[in-house]
Amino acid sequence: MARRRMKKKTRTRRTRSFNVLNAAEMYLQTNVLTQGFAGVNPITFVTGQEYGQIGYTSGGVGQRPQAQMGMSYRPGAISVTIPELLGVGSANVGDGIDMLVRNGKDNWLNMIVGTVGVKAGFAIAKKITSKQRSFINNQVMKPLGLKSMVRV
């Protein structure tokens, strides 16, 4: 019997570029979940730096002190961050876990609606803007030599 020749499988080519639209969708999905569970945006959740009152400045003789606002680490606040969960600063390890569970129980419907809304919105936006994104990727990014790095 004659031996059969095996066809080599052709490798599928993958683009290894960074997709800006997918990154935006992922950030918004993460934002919905961190807002629901921790009460903060993803950047604040990771860094622990929250915007709020950080002190007072005196307004002078006979004047009321003014609240000074800015970014700071506030482990006693209502929100929960990763540094608080890890016990950084004056927080104990695992201090915010019960708050995460309580927030999850309180905000589960909002998180589901937000997640579905973001997913549906991006699916519609991708279909509507496909020609414009294709133009940007092929006519703008390709001549600049950026198509292999960034896609829209």
mmCIF file of C-alpha atoms in Angstrom:
data_model
loop_
_atom_site.group_PDB
_atom_site.id
_atom_site.type_symbol
_atom_site.label_atom_id
_atom_site.label_comp_id
_atom_site.label_asym_id
_atom_site.label_seq_id
_atom_site.Cartn_x
_atom_site.Cartn_y
_atom_site.Cartn_z
ATOM 1 C CA MET A 1 0.000 0.000 0.000
ATOM 2 C CA ALA A 2 1.188 3.460 -0.843
ATOM 3 C CA ARG A 3 1.969 5.828 1.947
ATOM 4 C CA ARG A 4 -0.269 8.871 2.187
ATOM 5 C CA ARG A 5 1.258 12.269 2.405
ATOM 6 C CA MET A 6 0.187 14.310 5.345
ATOM 7 C CA LYS A 7 -0.627 17.926 4.629
ATOM 8 C CA LYS A 8 1.102 20.374 6.880
ATOM 9 C CA LYS A 9 -1.267 22.462 8.905
ATOM 10 C CA THR A 10 -0.953 26.102 8.040
ATOM 11 C CA ARG A 11 -0.501 28.256 11.077
ATOM 12 C CA THR A 12 -3.085 30.899 11.662
ATOM 13 C CA ARG A 13 -1.540 34.320 11.898
ATOM 14 C CA ARG A 14 -2.412 36.356 14.929
ATOM 15 C CA THR A 15 -2.070 40.057 15.239
ATOM 16 C CA ARG A 16 -0.108 40.882 18.342
ATOM 17 C CA SER A 17 -1.106 44.507 18.464
ATOM 18 C CA PHE A 18 -2.725 46.350 21.356
ATOM 19 C CA ASN A 19 -6.435 46.917 20.691
ATOM 20 C CA VAL A 20 -7.499 50.261 22.165
ATOM 21 C CA LEU A 21 -11.231 49.516 21.986
ATOM 22 C CA ASN A 22 -10.864 46.191 23.811
ATOM 23 C CA ALA A 23 -8.746 47.898 26.472
ATOM 24 C CA ALA A 24 -11.429 50.556 26.994
ATOM 25 C CA GLU A 25 -14.106 47.860 27.301
ATOM 26 C CA MET A 26 -12.028 45.933 29.815
ATOM 27 C CA TYR A 27 -11.433 49.070 31.903
ATOM 28 C CA LEU A 28 -15.151 49.887 31.981
ATOM 29 C CA GLN A 29 -16.054 46.297 32.927
ATOM 30 C CA THR A 30 -13.478 46.452 35.720
ATOM 31 C CA ASN A 31 -14.861 49.831 36.796
ATOM 32 C CA VAL A 32 -18.390 48.424 37.091
ATOM 33 C CA LEU A 33 -17.153 45.617 39.348
ATOM 34 C CA THR A 34 -14.822 47.706 41.521
ATOM 35 C CA GLN A 35 -17.529 50.369 41.967
ATOM 36 C CA GLY A 36 -19.990 47.668 42.985
ATOM 37 C CA PHE A 37 -17.741 45.731 45.350
ATOM 38 C CA ALA A 38 -15.304 48.346 46.647
ATOM 39 C CA GLY A 39 -16.954 51.703 45.913
ATOM 40 C CA VAL A 40 -13.940 53.074 43.994
ATOM 41 C CA ASN A 41 -12.554 53.097 40.463
ATOM 42 C CA PRO A 42 -9.931 50.509 39.412
ATOM 43 C CA ILE A 43 -6.942 52.845 39.791
ATOM 44 C CA THR A 44 -7.937 53.844 43.313
ATOM 45 C CA PHE A 45 -8.667 50.190 44.145
ATOM 46 C CA VAL A 46 -5.114 49.183 43.206
ATOM 47 C CA THR A 47 -3.220 52.178 44.604
ATOM 48 C CA GLY A 48 -5.322 52.989 47.671
ATOM 49 C CA GLN A 49 -5.058 56.715 46.945
ATOM 50 C CA GLU A 50 -8.484 58.336 47.338
ATOM 51 C CA TYR A 51 -9.575 61.909 46.731
ATOM 52 C CA GLY A 52 -10.962 63.528 49.834
ATOM 53 C CA GLN A 53 -10.305 65.812 52.759
ATOM 54 C CA ILE A 54 -6.688 65.583 53.871
ATOM 55 C CA GLY A 55 -6.554 68.373 56.408
ATOM 56 C CA TYR A 56 -7.352 71.988 57.161
ATOM 57 C CA THR A 57 -5.729 75.293 56.353
ATOM 58 C CA SER A 58 -6.223 78.279 58.574
ATOM 59 C CA GLY A 59 -7.934 81.170 56.905
ATOM 60 C CA GLY A 60 -6.282 83.777 59.076
ATOM 61 C CA VAL A 61 -7.224 85.512 62.287
ATOM 62 C CA GLY A 62 -10.980 85.381 62.888
ATOM 63 C CA GLN A 63 -11.709 83.258 59.820
ATOM 64 C CA ARG A 64 -12.942 79.688 59.639
ATOM 65 C CA PRO A 65 -10.460 76.990 58.711
ATOM 66 C CA GLN A 66 -10.781 75.736 55.147
ATOM 67 C CA ALA A 67 -10.873 72.026 54.354
ATOM 68 C CA GLN A 68 -7.898 70.965 52.259
ATOM 69 C CA MET A 69 -8.705 68.395 49.566
ATOM 70 C CA GLY A 70 -6.313 66.016 47.843
ATOM 71 C CA MET A 71 -5.198 62.443 47.236
ATOM 72 C CA SER A 72 -4.328 60.358 50.274
ATOM 73 C CA TYR A 73 -4.476 56.860 51.735
ATOM 74 C CA ARG A 74 -7.513 56.675 54.019
ATOM 75 C CA PRO A 75 -8.010 53.174 55.442
ATOM 76 C CA GLY A 76 -10.963 54.194 57.605
ATOM 77 C CA ALA A 77 -13.088 55.338 54.669
ATOM 78 C CA ILE A 78 -16.247 53.621 53.411
ATOM 79 C CA SER A 79 -14.514 52.317 50.295
ATOM 80 C CA VAL A 80 -12.208 49.285 50.144
ATOM 81 C CA THR A 81 -8.822 49.110 48.409
ATOM 82 C CA ILE A 82 -6.157 46.447 47.892
ATOM 83 C CA PRO A 83 -3.690 48.072 50.353
ATOM 84 C CA GLU A 84 -6.395 47.865 53.034
ATOM 85 C CA LEU A 85 -6.991 44.190 52.270
ATOM 86 C CA LEU A 86 -3.247 43.525 52.521
ATOM 87 C CA GLY A 87 -2.884 45.429 55.803
ATOM 88 C CA VAL A 88 -0.793 48.368 54.584
ATOM 89 C CA GLY A 89 -0.477 51.277 56.985
ATOM 90 C CA SER A 90 -2.885 51.356 59.915
ATOM 91 C CA ALA A 91 -5.243 48.755 58.386
ATOM 92 C CA ASN A 92 -5.217 45.144 59.529
ATOM 93 C CA VAL A 93 -4.965 42.280 57.046
ATOM 94 C CA GLY A 94 -8.424 41.485 55.660
ATOM 95 C CA ASP A 95 -10.181 44.502 57.203
ATOM 96 C CA GLY A 96 -12.282 45.195 54.118
ATOM 97 C CA ILE A 97 -13.433 41.674 53.262
ATOM 98 C CA ASP A 98 -16.736 41.947 55.132
ATOM 99 C CA MET A 99 -17.352 45.309 53.408
ATOM 100 C CA LEU A 100 -16.694 43.704 49.984
ATOM 101 C CA VAL A 101 -19.226 40.963 50.731
ATOM 102 C CA ARG A 102 -21.810 43.459 52.003
ATOM 103 C CA ASN A 103 -21.317 45.719 48.969
ATOM 104 C CA GLY A 104 -21.626 42.703 46.656
ATOM 105 C CA LYS A 105 -24.943 41.749 48.245
ATOM 106 C CA ASP A 106 -26.212 45.329 48.101
ATOM 107 C CA ASN A 107 -25.056 46.138 44.555
ATOM 108 C CA TRP A 108 -25.407 42.817 42.684
ATOM 109 C CA LEU A 109 -28.250 44.045 40.463
ATOM 110 C CA ASN A 110 -26.447 47.281 39.551
ATOM 111 C CA MET A 111 -23.314 45.297 38.674
ATOM 112 C CA ILE A 112 -25.253 42.874 36.439
ATOM 113 C CA VAL A 113 -27.059 45.702 34.646
ATOM 114 C CA GLY A 114 -23.805 47.652 34.256
ATOM 115 C CA THR A 115 -21.886 44.633 32.957
ATOM 116 C CA VAL A 116 -24.582 43.756 30.417
ATOM 117 C CA GLY A 117 -24.901 47.414 29.421
ATOM 118 C CA VAL A 118 -21.166 47.835 28.826
ATOM 119 C CA LYS A 119 -20.980 44.584 26.844
ATOM 120 C CA ALA A 120 -24.011 45.475 24.703
ATOM 121 C CA GLY A 121 -22.859 49.054 24.197
ATOM 122 C CA PHE A 122 -19.425 47.999 22.984
ATOM 123 C CA ALA A 123 -20.888 45.312 20.712
ATOM 124 C CA ILE A 124 -23.141 47.912 19.072
ATOM 125 C CA ALA A 125 -20.348 50.505 18.924
ATOM 126 C CA LYS A 126 -17.963 48.018 17.291
ATOM 127 C CA LYS A 127 -20.532 47.227 14.569
ATOM 128 C CA ILE A 128 -21.416 50.872 13.946
ATOM 129 C CA THR A 129 -17.810 52.097 13.797
ATOM 130 C CA SER A 130 -16.256 49.132 11.943
ATOM 131 C CA LYS A 131 -15.641 51.074 8.696
ATOM 132 C CA GLN A 132 -14.126 54.039 10.485
ATOM 133 C CA ARG A 133 -11.908 51.794 12.599
ATOM 134 C CA SER A 134 -10.841 49.864 9.502
ATOM 135 C CA PHE A 135 -9.926 53.141 7.792
ATOM 136 C CA ILE A 136 -7.873 54.251 10.786
ATOM 137 C CA ASN A 137 -6.113 50.888 11.064
ATOM 138 C CA ASN A 138 -5.336 50.516 7.342
ATOM 139 C CA GLN A 139 -4.980 54.079 6.053
ATOM 140 C CA VAL A 140 -3.560 55.874 9.079
ATOM 141 C CA MET A 141 -1.757 53.366 11.291
ATOM 142 C CA LYS A 142 -0.260 51.220 8.524
ATOM 143 C CA PRO A 143 1.662 54.035 6.745
ATOM 144 C CA LEU A 144 2.949 55.233 10.104
ATOM 145 C CA GLY A 145 4.165 51.744 10.898
ATOM 146 C CA LEU A 146 1.988 51.489 13.982
ATOM 147 C CA LYS A 147 -0.449 48.811 12.806
ATOM 148 C CA SER A 148 1.649 46.024 14.281
ATOM 149 C CA MET A 149 1.596 47.749 17.687
ATOM 150 C CA VAL A 150 -1.788 49.471 18.069
ATOM 151 C CA ARG A 151 -5.243 48.815 16.628
ATOM 152 C CA VAL A 152 -8.456 50.723 17.047
#
